[in-house]
Short mmCIF file of C-alpha atoms in Angstrom, two decimals:
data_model
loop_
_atom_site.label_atom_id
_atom_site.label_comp_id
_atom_site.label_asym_id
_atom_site.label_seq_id
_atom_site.Cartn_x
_atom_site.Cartn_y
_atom_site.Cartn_z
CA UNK K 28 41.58 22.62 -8.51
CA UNK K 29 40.94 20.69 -11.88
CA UNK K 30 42.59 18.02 -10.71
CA UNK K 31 40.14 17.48 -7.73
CA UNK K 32 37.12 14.64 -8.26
CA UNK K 33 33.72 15.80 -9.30
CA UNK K 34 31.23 16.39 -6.17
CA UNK K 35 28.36 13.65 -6.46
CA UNK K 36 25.70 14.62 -8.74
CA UNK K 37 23.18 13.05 -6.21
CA UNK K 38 23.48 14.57 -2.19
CA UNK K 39 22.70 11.94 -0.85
CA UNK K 40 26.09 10.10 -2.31
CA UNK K 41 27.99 12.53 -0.26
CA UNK K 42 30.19 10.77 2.89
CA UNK K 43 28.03 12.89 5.36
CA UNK K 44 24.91 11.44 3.61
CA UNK K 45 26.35 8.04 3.48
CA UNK K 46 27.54 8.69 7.28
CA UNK K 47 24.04 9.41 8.16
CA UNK K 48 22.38 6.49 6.88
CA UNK K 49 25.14 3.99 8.19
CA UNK K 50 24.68 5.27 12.24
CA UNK K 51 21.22 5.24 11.65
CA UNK K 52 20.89 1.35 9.91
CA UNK K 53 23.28 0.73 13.15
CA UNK K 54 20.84 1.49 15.93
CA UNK K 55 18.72 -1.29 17.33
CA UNK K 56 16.03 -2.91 15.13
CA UNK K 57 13.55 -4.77 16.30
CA UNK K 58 10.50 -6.47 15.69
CA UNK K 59 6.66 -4.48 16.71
CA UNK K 60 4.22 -6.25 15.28
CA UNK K 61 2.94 -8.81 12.62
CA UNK K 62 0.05 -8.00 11.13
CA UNK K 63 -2.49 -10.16 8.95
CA UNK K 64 -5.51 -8.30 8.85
CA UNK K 65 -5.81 -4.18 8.74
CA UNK K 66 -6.88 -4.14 12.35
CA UNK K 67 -3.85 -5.60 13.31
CA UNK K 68 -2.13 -2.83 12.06
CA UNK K 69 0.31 -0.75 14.91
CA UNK K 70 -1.08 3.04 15.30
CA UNK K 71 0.95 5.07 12.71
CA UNK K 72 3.13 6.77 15.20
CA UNK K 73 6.61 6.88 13.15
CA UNK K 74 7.75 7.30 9.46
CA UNK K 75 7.09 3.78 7.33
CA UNK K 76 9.17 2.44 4.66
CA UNK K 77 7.94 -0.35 3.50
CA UNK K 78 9.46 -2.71 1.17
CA UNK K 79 7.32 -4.81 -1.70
CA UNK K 80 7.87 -7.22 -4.65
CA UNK K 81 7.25 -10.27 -6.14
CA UNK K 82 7.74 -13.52 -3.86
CA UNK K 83 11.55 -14.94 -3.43
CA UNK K 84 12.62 -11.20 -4.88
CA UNK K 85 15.01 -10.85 -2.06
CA UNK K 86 13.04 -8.58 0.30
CA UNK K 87 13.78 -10.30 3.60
CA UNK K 88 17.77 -10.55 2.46
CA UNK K 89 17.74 -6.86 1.63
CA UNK K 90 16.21 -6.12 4.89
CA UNK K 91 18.84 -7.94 7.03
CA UNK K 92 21.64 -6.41 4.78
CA UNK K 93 20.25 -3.15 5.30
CA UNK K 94 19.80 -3.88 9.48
CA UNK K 95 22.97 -5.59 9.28
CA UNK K 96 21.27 -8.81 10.98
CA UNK K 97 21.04 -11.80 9.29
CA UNK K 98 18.46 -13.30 11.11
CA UNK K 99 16.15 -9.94 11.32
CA UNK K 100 13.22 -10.68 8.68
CA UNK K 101 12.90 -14.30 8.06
CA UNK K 102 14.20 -15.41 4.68
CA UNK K 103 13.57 -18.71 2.61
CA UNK K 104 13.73 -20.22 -0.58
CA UNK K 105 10.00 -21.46 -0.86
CA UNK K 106 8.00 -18.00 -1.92
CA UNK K 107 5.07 -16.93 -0.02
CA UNK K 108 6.93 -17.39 3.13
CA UNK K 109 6.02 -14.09 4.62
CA UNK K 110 2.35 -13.88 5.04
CA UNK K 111 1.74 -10.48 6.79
CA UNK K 112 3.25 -7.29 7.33
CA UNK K 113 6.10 -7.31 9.83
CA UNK K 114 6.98 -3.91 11.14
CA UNK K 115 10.49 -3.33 12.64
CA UNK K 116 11.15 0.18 14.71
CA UNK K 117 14.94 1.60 13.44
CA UNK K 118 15.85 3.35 16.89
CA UNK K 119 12.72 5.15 17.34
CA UNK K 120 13.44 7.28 14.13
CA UNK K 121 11.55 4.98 11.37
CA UNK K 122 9.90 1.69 10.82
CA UNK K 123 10.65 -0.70 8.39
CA UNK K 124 7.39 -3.12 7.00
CA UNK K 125 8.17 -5.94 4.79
CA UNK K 126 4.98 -6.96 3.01
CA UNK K 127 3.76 -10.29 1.66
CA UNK K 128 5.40 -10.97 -1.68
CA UNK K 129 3.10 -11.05 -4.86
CA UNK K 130 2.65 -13.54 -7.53
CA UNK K 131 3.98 -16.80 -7.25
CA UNK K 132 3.12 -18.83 -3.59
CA UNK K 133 2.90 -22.56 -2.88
CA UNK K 134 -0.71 -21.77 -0.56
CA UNK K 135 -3.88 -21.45 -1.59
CA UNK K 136 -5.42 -19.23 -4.25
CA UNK K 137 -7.38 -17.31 -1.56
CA UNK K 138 -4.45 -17.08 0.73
CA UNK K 139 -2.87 -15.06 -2.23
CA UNK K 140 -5.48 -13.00 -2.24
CA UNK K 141 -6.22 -11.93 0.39
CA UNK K 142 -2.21 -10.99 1.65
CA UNK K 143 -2.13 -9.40 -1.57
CA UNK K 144 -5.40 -6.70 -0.74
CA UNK K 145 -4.37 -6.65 2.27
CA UNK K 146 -1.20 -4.98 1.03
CA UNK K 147 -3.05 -2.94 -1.03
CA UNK K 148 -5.06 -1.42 1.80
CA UNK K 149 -2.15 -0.62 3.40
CA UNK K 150 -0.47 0.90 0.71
CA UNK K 151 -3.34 3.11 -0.18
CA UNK K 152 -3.82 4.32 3.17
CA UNK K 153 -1.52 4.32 5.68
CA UNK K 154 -0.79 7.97 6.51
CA UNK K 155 2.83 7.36 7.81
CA UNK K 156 3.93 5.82 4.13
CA UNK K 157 6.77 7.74 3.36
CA UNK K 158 8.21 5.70 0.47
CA UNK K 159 7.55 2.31 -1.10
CA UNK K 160 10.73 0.10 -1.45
CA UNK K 161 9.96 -1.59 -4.80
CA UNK K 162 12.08 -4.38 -5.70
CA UNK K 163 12.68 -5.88 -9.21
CA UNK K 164 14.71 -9.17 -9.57
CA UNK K 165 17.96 -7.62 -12.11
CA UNK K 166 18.19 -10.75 -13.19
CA UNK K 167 14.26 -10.78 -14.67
CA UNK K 168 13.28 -7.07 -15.23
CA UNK K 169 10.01 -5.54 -14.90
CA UNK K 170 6.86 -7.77 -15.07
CA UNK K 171 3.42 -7.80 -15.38
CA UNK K 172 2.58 -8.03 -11.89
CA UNK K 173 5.09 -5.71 -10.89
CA UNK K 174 3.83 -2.83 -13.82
CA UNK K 175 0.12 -3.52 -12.01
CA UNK K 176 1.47 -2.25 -8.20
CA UNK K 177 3.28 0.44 -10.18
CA UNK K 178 -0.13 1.42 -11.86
CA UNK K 179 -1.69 1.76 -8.39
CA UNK K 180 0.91 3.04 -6.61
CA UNK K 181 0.86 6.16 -9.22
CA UNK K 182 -2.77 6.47 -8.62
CA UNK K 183 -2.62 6.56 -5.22
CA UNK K 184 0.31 9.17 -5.29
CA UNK K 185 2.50 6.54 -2.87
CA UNK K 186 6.35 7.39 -3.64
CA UNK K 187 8.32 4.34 -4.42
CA UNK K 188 11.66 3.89 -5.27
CA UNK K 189 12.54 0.69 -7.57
CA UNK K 190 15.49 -1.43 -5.96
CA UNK K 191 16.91 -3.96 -8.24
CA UNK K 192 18.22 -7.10 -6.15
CA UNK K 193 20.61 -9.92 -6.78
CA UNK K 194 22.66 -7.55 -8.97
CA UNK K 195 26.05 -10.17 -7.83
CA UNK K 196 24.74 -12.48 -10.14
CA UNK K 197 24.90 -10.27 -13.40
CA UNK K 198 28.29 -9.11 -15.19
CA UNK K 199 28.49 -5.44 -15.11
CA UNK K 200 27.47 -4.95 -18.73
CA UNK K 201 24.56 -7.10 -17.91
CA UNK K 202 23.80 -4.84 -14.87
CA UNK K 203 24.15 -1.75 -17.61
CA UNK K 204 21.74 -3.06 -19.90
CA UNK K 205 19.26 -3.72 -17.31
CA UNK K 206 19.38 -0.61 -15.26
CA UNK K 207 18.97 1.40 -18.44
CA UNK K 208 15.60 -0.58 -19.28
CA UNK K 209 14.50 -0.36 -16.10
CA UNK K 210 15.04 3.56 -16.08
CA UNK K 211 13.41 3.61 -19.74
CA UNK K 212 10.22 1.88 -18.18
CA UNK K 213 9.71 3.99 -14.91
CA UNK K 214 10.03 6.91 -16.84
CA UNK K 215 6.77 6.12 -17.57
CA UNK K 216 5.50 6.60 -13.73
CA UNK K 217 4.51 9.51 -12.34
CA UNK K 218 5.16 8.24 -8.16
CA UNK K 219 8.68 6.82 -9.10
CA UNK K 220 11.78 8.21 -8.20
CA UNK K 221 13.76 8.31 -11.74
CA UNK K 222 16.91 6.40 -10.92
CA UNK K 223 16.34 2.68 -9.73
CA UNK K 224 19.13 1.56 -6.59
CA UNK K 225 21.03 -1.68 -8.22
CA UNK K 226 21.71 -3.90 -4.64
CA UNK K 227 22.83 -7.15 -3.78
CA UNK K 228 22.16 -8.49 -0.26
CA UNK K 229 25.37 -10.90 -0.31
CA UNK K 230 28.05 -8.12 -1.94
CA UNK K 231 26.78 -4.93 0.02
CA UNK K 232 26.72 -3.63 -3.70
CA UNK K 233 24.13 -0.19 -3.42
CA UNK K 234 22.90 -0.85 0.50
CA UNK K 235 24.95 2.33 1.73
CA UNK K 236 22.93 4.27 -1.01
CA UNK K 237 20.05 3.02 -0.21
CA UNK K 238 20.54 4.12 3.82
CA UNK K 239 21.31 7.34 2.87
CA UNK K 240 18.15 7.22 0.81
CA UNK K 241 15.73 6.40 3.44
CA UNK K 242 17.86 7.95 6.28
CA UNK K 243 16.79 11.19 4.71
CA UNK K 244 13.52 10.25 5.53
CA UNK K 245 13.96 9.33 9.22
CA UNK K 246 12.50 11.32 12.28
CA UNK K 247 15.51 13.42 13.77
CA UNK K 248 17.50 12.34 16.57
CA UNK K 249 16.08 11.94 20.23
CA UNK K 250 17.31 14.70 22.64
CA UNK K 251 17.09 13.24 25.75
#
C-alpha cells in the first residue's frame, strides 16, 4: 500500500538484521588474551574485528556498549591506557581486538612506537581480519594520523568501516555537517565502506547498526 513505510535502503537496518546482531552482542564475552608483541598473538582460529583510532577516541566505551558490559575493555581518561591488543571471544562466533590507540600518549616516545607497529603488523597480516573498526572523534573529524592508517589500510586491502564516536555531544545539524565531510573524505578510499556509523557509547545512538554490521560477519551458530 502507499501508505506503508519505505523498506530500509541498507539490509542490514532490517529488524531481523538488527535481531541478529542484538542475540549475538548478548552471548558471553570474554577476555583471551593480551598481547604486546606479535608472538603473543592467539592462533587465528575465529573471525577478528578489530577496533582502532586515535588515543581517548572512545574505543574501550564503544566496546562495552557494544558487549553491553561496562567494565569489559578497560576505559580511562589518560590516553595511551591500552598498551596491547586485547582479544575478547563473542560466543565462539567472533573475536573482538581493541588495539593500542595512536597519537597522543603520556609514555615514552618509543613506547608509542613500538604499540603503534605493532598494530600495524597485525593489521597487515592477520589472516582472520575481517573488518577494521575505525573510529573518528565527531566532535574533531578526520586527522592526519587517522588519513595515514587509512592510507595503509587501502594498501593492504584491510576493510574498515569508519565509526564516528561521541556523536551525544553534537546537535543534530552538527552531526549532519560532519557525517557529510566525513563521507566526502572516505570517498577517497578504496578499503572503506562508503557510509561512516555515527555512535555514542552513553546514548546507544548507532550501536544496534553497528551489531548488525559485524553480526553479518560472525561464524554461524554452534549445533551442538
Amino acid at each position: 500500500m502507499s501508505g506503508d513505510p519505505p523498506p530500509p535502503t541498507d539490509p542490514l537496518e532490517s529488524e531481523e538484521a538488527l535481531e541478529r546482531g542484538r542475540l549475538l552482542f548478548a552471548q558471553e564475552c570474554r577476555f583471551v588474551a593480551g598481547a604486546d608483541n606479535l608472538g603473543a598473538l592467539p592462533e587465528p582460529t575465529l573471525t577478528e574485528v578489530a577496533f582502532a583510532g586515535r588515543s581517548n577516541v572512545g574505543k574501550s566505551s564503544l566496546v562495552n556498549a557494544l558487549t553491553g558490559r561496562q567494565k569489559l575493555a578497560k576505559t580511562s581518561n589518560t590516553p595511551g591506557r591500552t598498551q596491547q591488543l586485547n582479544f575478547f571471544d563473542l560466543g565462539g562466533r567472533l573475536m573482538l581486538v581493541d588495539l593500542p590507540g595512536y597519537g597522543y600518549a603520556r609514555v615514552s616516545k618509543s613506547k608509542v612506537e613500538r604499540w603503534t607497529e605493532l598494530a600495524r603488523d597485525y593489521l597487515r597480516g592477520r589472516p582472520t581480519l575481517r573488518r577494521l573498526c575505525l573510529l573518528i572523534d565527531s566532535r574533531h573529524g578526520v586527522k592526519d594520523a587517522d588519513r595515514d592508517i587509512m592510507s595503509m589500510l587501502d594498501r593492504t586491502a584491510v576493510s574498515y568501516q569508519i565509526v564516528l564516536t561521541k556523536c551525544d555531544k553534537l546537535t543534530d545539524a552538527a552531526l549532519a555537517e560532519r557525517t557529510h565531510a566525513v563521507e566526502v573524505e572516505i570517498a577517497r578510499h578504496v578499503a572503506a565502506h562508503p557510509l561512516p556509523i555515527p555512535t555514542s557509547a552513553v546514548s546507544g545512538m548507532g550501536i544496534p547498526l553497528l551489531r548488525s554490521h559485524l553480526a553479518a560477519l560472525a561464524a554461524p551458530n554452534r549445533i551442538g
